[in-house]
Amino acid sequence: MGARDPDFEEWVREHFAALGPLEIKRMFGGAGVYRQGIIFALLDDGVVWLKGDETNIPALEAAGSRQFTYPGKDGVEMKLGYWSLPDSATDDADEAADWGRGAFEVALRKAAAKKPKKK
């Protein structure tokens, strides 16, 4: 992930304001975006990456989103379950908030599905 950009983080807070308070935390040179303590998006090099699953990936793909990838060991392309915010939503806060809500719902389902850790 690339360097953090405080101006970009402020834009994200303003653009996703309809979702309520967000927390942005440093993460591998980029940042994670949290709502109610649950991560639903990543920020990297000026791109908002939204958490995806079978419920929202088809719509994200149809809107032109691409999957977050990075080079792994031995040149193998690694993929994460995050998809870029569609270009049409970069100038439309209402649309961005709709995509953000969908990503948050994915994050809630994934958090609920995690088994409690054994002590």
Tab-separated table of N, CA and C in Angstrom:
chain	number	residue	atom	x	y	z
A	1	MET	N	0.848	-1.179	0.000
A	1	MET	CA	0.000	0.000	0.000
A	1	MET	C	0.888	1.234	0.000
A	2	GLY	N	0.385	2.285	-0.569
A	2	GLY	CA	1.165	3.514	-0.696
A	2	GLY	C	1.057	4.414	0.522
A	3	ALA	N	1.664	5.582	0.395
A	3	ALA	CA	1.702	6.539	1.498
A	3	ALA	C	0.313	7.093	1.800
A	4	ARG	N	0.121	7.458	3.060
A	4	ARG	CA	-1.146	8.061	3.484
A	4	ARG	C	-1.207	9.504	3.023
A	5	ASP	N	-2.404	9.967	2.762
A	5	ASP	CA	-2.641	11.326	2.317
A	5	ASP	C	-3.755	11.918	3.185
A	6	PRO	N	-3.405	12.823	4.114
A	6	PRO	CA	-4.427	13.397	5.005
A	6	PRO	C	-5.560	14.098	4.248
A	7	ASP	N	-5.249	14.738	3.119
A	7	ASP	CA	-6.298	15.393	2.334
A	7	ASP	C	-7.267	14.363	1.757
A	8	PHE	N	-6.733	13.245	1.285
A	8	PHE	CA	-7.580	12.183	0.754
A	8	PHE	C	-8.451	11.603	1.869
A	9	GLU	N	-7.875	11.402	3.038
A	9	GLU	CA	-8.647	10.875	4.168
A	9	GLU	C	-9.789	11.823	4.534
A	10	GLU	N	-9.538	13.120	4.492
A	10	GLU	CA	-10.591	14.094	4.787
A	10	GLU	C	-11.682	14.025	3.721
A	11	TRP	N	-11.278	13.877	2.447
A	11	TRP	CA	-12.253	13.732	1.355
A	11	TRP	C	-13.118	12.501	1.605
A	12	VAL	N	-12.502	11.398	2.027
A	12	VAL	CA	-13.254	10.167	2.307
A	12	VAL	C	-14.267	10.415	3.418
A	13	ARG	N	-13.845	11.063	4.495
A	13	ARG	CA	-14.773	11.353	5.599
A	13	ARG	C	-15.967	12.180	5.115
A	14	GLU	N	-15.688	13.199	4.298
A	14	GLU	CA	-16.752	14.063	3.787
A	14	GLU	C	-17.639	13.315	2.792
A	15	HIS	N	-17.018	12.541	1.920
A	15	HIS	CA	-17.761	11.845	0.864
A	15	HIS	C	-18.657	10.738	1.429
A	16	PHE	N	-18.239	10.135	2.524
A	16	PHE	CA	-19.009	9.050	3.154
A	16	PHE	C	-19.696	9.523	4.438
A	17	ALA	N	-19.900	10.826	4.575
A	17	ALA	CA	-20.489	11.396	5.797
A	17	ALA	C	-21.860	10.802	6.117
A	18	ALA	N	-22.610	10.425	5.105
A	18	ALA	CA	-23.945	9.856	5.327
A	18	ALA	C	-23.900	8.542	6.102
A	19	LEU	N	-22.722	7.914	6.173
A	19	LEU	CA	-22.583	6.654	6.917
A	19	LEU	C	-22.397	6.891	8.412
A	20	GLY	N	-22.210	8.143	8.797
A	20	GLY	CA	-21.966	8.450	10.198
A	20	GLY	C	-20.473	8.536	10.461
A	21	PRO	N	-20.100	8.578	11.736
A	21	PRO	CA	-18.682	8.731	12.083
A	21	PRO	C	-17.829	7.573	11.569
A	22	LEU	N	-16.694	7.912	10.986
A	22	LEU	CA	-15.752	6.918	10.490
A	22	LEU	C	-14.425	7.096	11.209
A	23	GLU	N	-13.736	6.000	11.375
A	23	GLU	CA	-12.396	6.040	11.922
A	23	GLU	C	-11.455	5.529	10.840
A	24	ILE	N	-10.369	6.246	10.620
A	24	ILE	CA	-9.378	5.851	9.621
A	24	ILE	C	-8.080	5.573	10.360
A	25	LYS	N	-7.599	4.329	10.213
A	25	LYS	CA	-6.389	3.898	10.924
A	25	LYS	C	-5.323	3.470	9.930
A	26	ARG	N	-4.074	3.812	10.256
A	26	ARG	CA	-2.949	3.400	9.419
A	26	ARG	C	-2.884	1.889	9.308
A	27	MET	N	-2.482	1.447	8.107
A	27	MET	CA	-2.443	0.015	7.859
A	27	MET	C	-1.516	-0.240	6.669
A	28	PHE	N	-0.363	-0.832	6.882
A	28	PHE	CA	0.564	-1.195	5.807
A	28	PHE	C	0.853	-0.045	4.847
A	29	GLY	N	1.020	1.160	5.360
A	29	GLY	CA	1.312	2.298	4.506
A	29	GLY	C	0.076	2.967	3.945
A	30	GLY	N	-1.040	2.294	3.970
A	30	GLY	CA	-2.316	2.870	3.556
A	30	GLY	C	-3.155	3.076	4.801
A	31	ALA	N	-4.437	2.834	4.697
A	31	ALA	CA	-5.312	3.005	5.854
A	31	ALA	C	-6.542	2.119	5.721
A	32	GLY	N	-7.104	1.777	6.880
A	32	GLY	CA	-8.366	1.063	6.933
A	32	GLY	C	-9.456	2.034	7.355
A	33	VAL	N	-10.649	1.875	6.799
A	33	VAL	CA	-11.787	2.728	7.144
A	33	VAL	C	-12.762	1.886	7.961
A	34	TYR	N	-13.075	2.381	9.153
A	34	TYR	CA	-13.919	1.648	10.091
A	34	TYR	C	-15.197	2.435	10.385
A	35	ARG	N	-16.268	1.683	10.525
A	35	ARG	CA	-17.552	2.218	10.995
A	35	ARG	C	-17.988	1.303	12.127
A	36	GLN	N	-18.316	1.878	13.254
A	36	GLN	CA	-18.732	1.104	14.424
A	36	GLN	C	-17.707	0.025	14.767
A	37	GLY	N	-16.423	0.344	14.568
A	37	GLY	CA	-15.346	-0.574	14.920
A	37	GLY	C	-15.094	-1.695	13.926
A	38	ILE	N	-15.779	-1.672	12.784
A	38	ILE	CA	-15.648	-2.738	11.787
A	38	ILE	C	-15.073	-2.158	10.499
A	39	ILE	N	-14.004	-2.771	10.004
A	39	ILE	CA	-13.381	-2.302	8.769
A	39	ILE	C	-14.225	-2.704	7.569
A	40	PHE	N	-14.489	-1.716	6.693
A	40	PHE	CA	-15.276	-1.998	5.496
A	40	PHE	C	-14.615	-1.462	4.232
A	41	ALA	N	-13.514	-0.737	4.392
A	41	ALA	CA	-12.829	-0.193	3.216
A	41	ALA	C	-11.355	0.010	3.522
A	42	LEU	N	-10.563	0.039	2.457
A	42	LEU	CA	-9.140	0.350	2.530
A	42	LEU	C	-8.891	1.598	1.689
A	43	LEU	N	-7.868	2.353	2.062
A	43	LEU	CA	-7.430	3.499	1.274
A	43	LEU	C	-5.999	3.233	0.856
A	44	ASP	N	-5.731	3.372	-0.431
A	44	ASP	CA	-4.385	3.142	-0.921
A	44	ASP	C	-4.150	3.942	-2.196
A	45	ASP	N	-3.136	4.777	-2.173
A	45	ASP	CA	-2.758	5.563	-3.357
A	45	ASP	C	-3.939	6.278	-4.002
A	46	GLY	N	-4.775	6.901	-3.176
A	46	GLY	CA	-5.885	7.683	-3.705
A	46	GLY	C	-7.077	6.883	-4.182
A	47	VAL	N	-7.128	5.614	-3.818
A	47	VAL	CA	-8.251	4.752	-4.212
A	47	VAL	C	-8.960	4.259	-2.956
A	48	VAL	N	-10.295	4.285	-3.004
A	48	VAL	CA	-11.116	3.682	-1.950
A	48	VAL	C	-11.425	2.263	-2.405
A	49	TRP	N	-11.067	1.290	-1.578
A	49	TRP	CA	-11.313	-0.130	-1.867
A	49	TRP	C	-12.379	-0.625	-0.901
A	50	LEU	N	-13.511	-1.086	-1.432
A	50	LEU	CA	-14.652	-1.518	-0.620
A	50	LEU	C	-14.686	-3.029	-0.462
A	51	LYS	N	-15.035	-3.476	0.745
A	51	LYS	CA	-15.139	-4.911	1.024
A	51	LYS	C	-16.240	-5.504	0.144
A	52	GLY	N	-15.940	-6.668	-0.432
A	52	GLY	CA	-16.908	-7.277	-1.322
A	52	GLY	C	-17.137	-8.748	-1.039
A	53	ASP	N	-18.300	-9.227	-1.421
A	53	ASP	CA	-18.624	-10.656	-1.407
A	53	ASP	C	-19.641	-10.904	-2.519
A	54	GLU	N	-20.220	-12.075	-2.532
A	54	GLU	CA	-21.131	-12.434	-3.620
A	54	GLU	C	-22.346	-11.517	-3.726
A	55	THR	N	-22.652	-10.762	-2.666
A	55	THR	CA	-23.831	-9.894	-2.701
A	55	THR	C	-23.593	-8.581	-3.432
A	56	ASN	N	-22.348	-8.068	-3.418
A	56	ASN	CA	-22.106	-6.769	-4.060
A	56	ASN	C	-21.053	-6.800	-5.169
A	57	ILE	N	-20.279	-7.877	-5.283
A	57	ILE	CA	-19.240	-7.924	-6.316
A	57	ILE	C	-19.833	-7.833	-7.727
A	58	PRO	N	-20.911	-8.539	-8.053
A	58	PRO	CA	-21.438	-8.409	-9.419
A	58	PRO	C	-21.785	-6.954	-9.777
A	59	ALA	N	-22.398	-6.229	-8.855
A	59	ALA	CA	-22.752	-4.827	-9.126
A	59	ALA	C	-21.496	-3.958	-9.221
A	60	LEU	N	-20.507	-4.229	-8.352
A	60	LEU	CA	-19.254	-3.473	-8.417
A	60	LEU	C	-18.571	-3.696	-9.768
A	61	GLU	N	-18.504	-4.948	-10.188
A	61	GLU	CA	-17.886	-5.256	-11.486
A	61	GLU	C	-18.644	-4.573	-12.627
A	62	ALA	N	-19.969	-4.620	-12.572
A	62	ALA	CA	-20.785	-4.002	-13.618
A	62	ALA	C	-20.566	-2.490	-13.665
A	63	ALA	N	-20.230	-1.907	-12.521
A	63	ALA	CA	-19.991	-0.458	-12.447
A	63	ALA	C	-18.548	-0.095	-12.793
A	64	GLY	N	-17.739	-1.104	-13.146
A	64	GLY	CA	-16.369	-0.836	-13.568
A	64	GLY	C	-15.315	-0.964	-12.491
A	65	SER	N	-15.670	-1.486	-11.336
A	65	SER	CA	-14.698	-1.660	-10.260
A	65	SER	C	-13.687	-2.739	-10.604
A	66	ARG	N	-12.538	-2.633	-9.989
A	66	ARG	CA	-11.510	-3.668	-10.151
A	66	ARG	C	-11.126	-4.188	-8.769
A	67	GLN	N	-10.669	-5.426	-8.732
A	67	GLN	CA	-10.301	-6.055	-7.473
A	67	GLN	C	-8.915	-5.598	-7.039
A	68	PHE	N	-8.739	-5.445	-5.733
A	68	PHE	CA	-7.446	-5.065	-5.160
A	68	PHE	C	-6.479	-6.230	-5.337
A	69	THR	N	-5.369	-5.969	-5.987
A	69	THR	CA	-4.336	-6.985	-6.170
A	69	THR	C	-2.985	-6.394	-5.793
A	70	TYR	N	-2.049	-7.269	-5.488
A	70	TYR	CA	-0.677	-6.841	-5.210
A	70	TYR	C	0.250	-8.004	-5.558
A	71	PRO	N	1.504	-7.681	-5.872
A	71	PRO	CA	2.444	-8.751	-6.213
A	71	PRO	C	2.867	-9.521	-4.967
A	72	GLY	N	2.712	-10.818	-5.025
A	72	GLY	CA	3.122	-11.667	-3.912
A	72	GLY	C	4.488	-12.265	-4.169
A	73	LYS	N	4.820	-13.252	-3.399
A	73	LYS	CA	6.093	-13.944	-3.572
A	73	LYS	C	6.153	-14.605	-4.937
A	74	ASP	N	7.340	-14.674	-5.485
A	74	ASP	CA	7.568	-15.324	-6.775
A	74	ASP	C	6.731	-14.718	-7.901
A	75	GLY	N	6.348	-13.430	-7.754
A	75	GLY	CA	5.615	-12.749	-8.811
A	75	GLY	C	4.166	-13.156	-8.955
A	76	VAL	N	3.666	-13.939	-8.023
A	76	VAL	CA	2.270	-14.376	-8.079
A	76	VAL	C	1.374	-13.207	-7.664
A	77	GLU	N	0.333	-12.941	-8.466
A	77	GLU	CA	-0.598	-11.872	-8.130
A	77	GLU	C	-1.528	-12.330	-7.006
A	78	MET	N	-1.537	-11.566	-5.929
A	78	MET	CA	-2.402	-11.861	-4.791
A	78	MET	C	-3.642	-10.968	-4.879
A	79	LYS	N	-4.779	-11.505	-4.462
A	79	LYS	CA	-6.033	-10.754	-4.513
A	79	LYS	C	-6.629	-10.652	-3.115
A	80	LEU	N	-7.166	-9.480	-2.815
A	80	LEU	CA	-7.898	-9.272	-1.572
A	80	LEU	C	-9.378	-9.101	-1.901
A	81	GLY	N	-10.218	-9.276	-0.924
A	81	GLY	CA	-11.665	-9.165	-1.108
A	81	GLY	C	-12.151	-7.730	-1.069
A	82	TYR	N	-11.432	-6.835	-1.737
A	82	TYR	CA	-11.796	-5.422	-1.786
A	82	TYR	C	-11.845	-4.981	-3.238
A	83	TRP	N	-12.780	-4.081	-3.541
A	83	TRP	CA	-13.032	-3.617	-4.903
A	83	TRP	C	-13.041	-2.096	-4.915
A	84	SER	N	-12.531	-1.522	-5.990
A	84	SER	CA	-12.438	-0.064	-6.085
A	84	SER	C	-13.821	0.584	-6.117
A	85	LEU	N	-13.902	1.750	-5.500
A	85	LEU	CA	-15.123	2.554	-5.581
A	85	LEU	C	-15.350	2.898	-7.051
A	86	PRO	N	-16.535	2.639	-7.590
A	86	PRO	CA	-16.770	2.961	-8.993
A	86	PRO	C	-16.506	4.440	-9.295
A	87	ASP	N	-15.949	4.700	-10.463
A	87	ASP	CA	-15.621	6.076	-10.852
A	87	ASP	C	-16.821	7.001	-10.752
A	88	SER	N	-17.997	6.497	-11.092
A	88	SER	CA	-19.202	7.335	-11.060
A	88	SER	C	-19.514	7.845	-9.655
A	89	ALA	N	-19.011	7.159	-8.626
A	89	ALA	CA	-19.284	7.556	-7.241
A	89	ALA	C	-18.256	8.547	-6.698
A	90	THR	N	-17.184	8.794	-7.445
A	90	THR	CA	-16.167	9.716	-6.916
A	90	THR	C	-16.664	11.156	-6.903
A	91	ASP	N	-17.651	11.463	-7.736
A	91	ASP	CA	-18.215	12.814	-7.758
A	91	ASP	C	-19.636	12.857	-7.216
A	92	ASP	N	-20.084	11.762	-6.636
A	92	ASP	CA	-21.465	11.658	-6.156
A	92	ASP	C	-21.463	11.031	-4.764
A	93	ALA	N	-21.541	11.871	-3.748
A	93	ALA	CA	-21.470	11.390	-2.360
A	93	ALA	C	-22.623	10.447	-2.024
A	94	ASP	N	-23.804	10.684	-2.592
A	94	ASP	CA	-24.942	9.788	-2.321
A	94	ASP	C	-24.667	8.393	-2.866
A	95	GLU	N	-24.140	8.319	-4.080
A	95	GLU	CA	-23.805	7.025	-4.661
A	95	GLU	C	-22.681	6.360	-3.870
A	96	ALA	N	-21.677	7.146	-3.479
A	96	ALA	CA	-20.570	6.595	-2.692
A	96	ALA	C	-21.081	6.022	-1.378
A	97	ALA	N	-22.005	6.727	-0.735
A	97	ALA	CA	-22.559	6.249	0.531
A	97	ALA	C	-23.322	4.943	0.327
A	98	ASP	N	-24.039	4.825	-0.801
A	98	ASP	CA	-24.752	3.569	-1.090
A	98	ASP	C	-23.760	2.410	-1.219
A	99	TRP	N	-22.665	2.624	-1.977
A	99	TRP	CA	-21.644	1.578	-2.111
A	99	TRP	C	-21.022	1.287	-0.745
A	100	GLY	N	-20.784	2.325	0.039
A	100	GLY	CA	-20.198	2.150	1.370
A	100	GLY	C	-21.104	1.336	2.286
A	101	ARG	N	-22.398	1.596	2.225
A	101	ARG	CA	-23.353	0.816	3.040
A	101	ARG	C	-23.295	-0.657	2.662
A	102	GLY	N	-23.238	-0.925	1.360
A	102	GLY	CA	-23.148	-2.314	0.905
A	102	GLY	C	-21.888	-2.988	1.423
A	103	ALA	N	-20.761	-2.268	1.373
A	103	ALA	CA	-19.502	-2.823	1.866
A	103	ALA	C	-19.553	-3.039	3.367
A	104	PHE	N	-20.218	-2.134	4.084
A	104	PHE	CA	-20.350	-2.293	5.535
A	104	PHE	C	-21.206	-3.510	5.863
A	105	GLU	N	-22.255	-3.736	5.095
A	105	GLU	CA	-23.095	-4.920	5.310
A	105	GLU	C	-22.285	-6.200	5.094
A	106	VAL	N	-21.414	-6.200	4.079
A	106	VAL	CA	-20.521	-7.341	3.851
A	106	VAL	C	-19.634	-7.536	5.080
A	107	ALA	N	-19.054	-6.453	5.572
A	107	ALA	CA	-18.160	-6.524	6.733
A	107	ALA	C	-18.893	-7.036	7.971
A	108	LEU	N	-20.134	-6.602	8.161
A	108	LEU	CA	-20.929	-7.084	9.301
A	108	LEU	C	-21.166	-8.590	9.205
A	109	ARG	N	-21.523	-9.070	8.014
A	109	ARG	CA	-21.753	-10.508	7.836
A	109	ARG	C	-20.477	-11.299	8.101
A	110	LYS	N	-19.370	-10.812	7.582
A	110	LYS	CA	-18.100	-11.525	7.773
A	110	LYS	C	-17.695	-11.526	9.248
A	111	ALA	N	-17.921	-10.417	9.935
A	111	ALA	CA	-17.588	-10.344	11.365
A	111	ALA	C	-18.468	-11.304	12.165
A	112	ALA	N	-19.749	-11.395	11.809
A	112	ALA	CA	-20.670	-12.284	12.520
A	112	ALA	C	-20.327	-13.747	12.269
A	113	ALA	N	-19.764	-14.048	11.108
A	113	ALA	CA	-19.441	-15.432	10.757
A	113	ALA	C	-18.166	-15.930	11.408
A	114	LYS	N	-17.338	-15.015	11.893
A	114	LYS	CA	-16.077	-15.435	12.518
A	114	LYS	C	-16.377	-16.167	13.823
A	115	LYS	N	-15.654	-17.261	14.014
A	115	LYS	CA	-15.832	-18.016	15.244
A	115	LYS	C	-15.029	-17.351	16.366
A	116	PRO	N	-15.550	-17.385	17.573
A	116	PRO	CA	-14.789	-16.829	18.689
A	116	PRO	C	-13.470	-17.581	18.863
A	117	LYS	N	-12.433	-16.841	19.228
A	117	LYS	CA	-11.125	-17.465	19.434
A	117	LYS	C	-11.125	-18.255	20.743
A	118	LYS	N	-10.465	-19.419	20.709
A	118	LYS	CA	-10.353	-20.234	21.916
A	118	LYS	C	-9.270	-19.644	22.803
A	119	LYS	N	-9.474	-19.741	24.100
A	119	LYS	CA	-8.485	-19.226	25.053
A	119	LYS	C	-7.572	-20.319	25.516
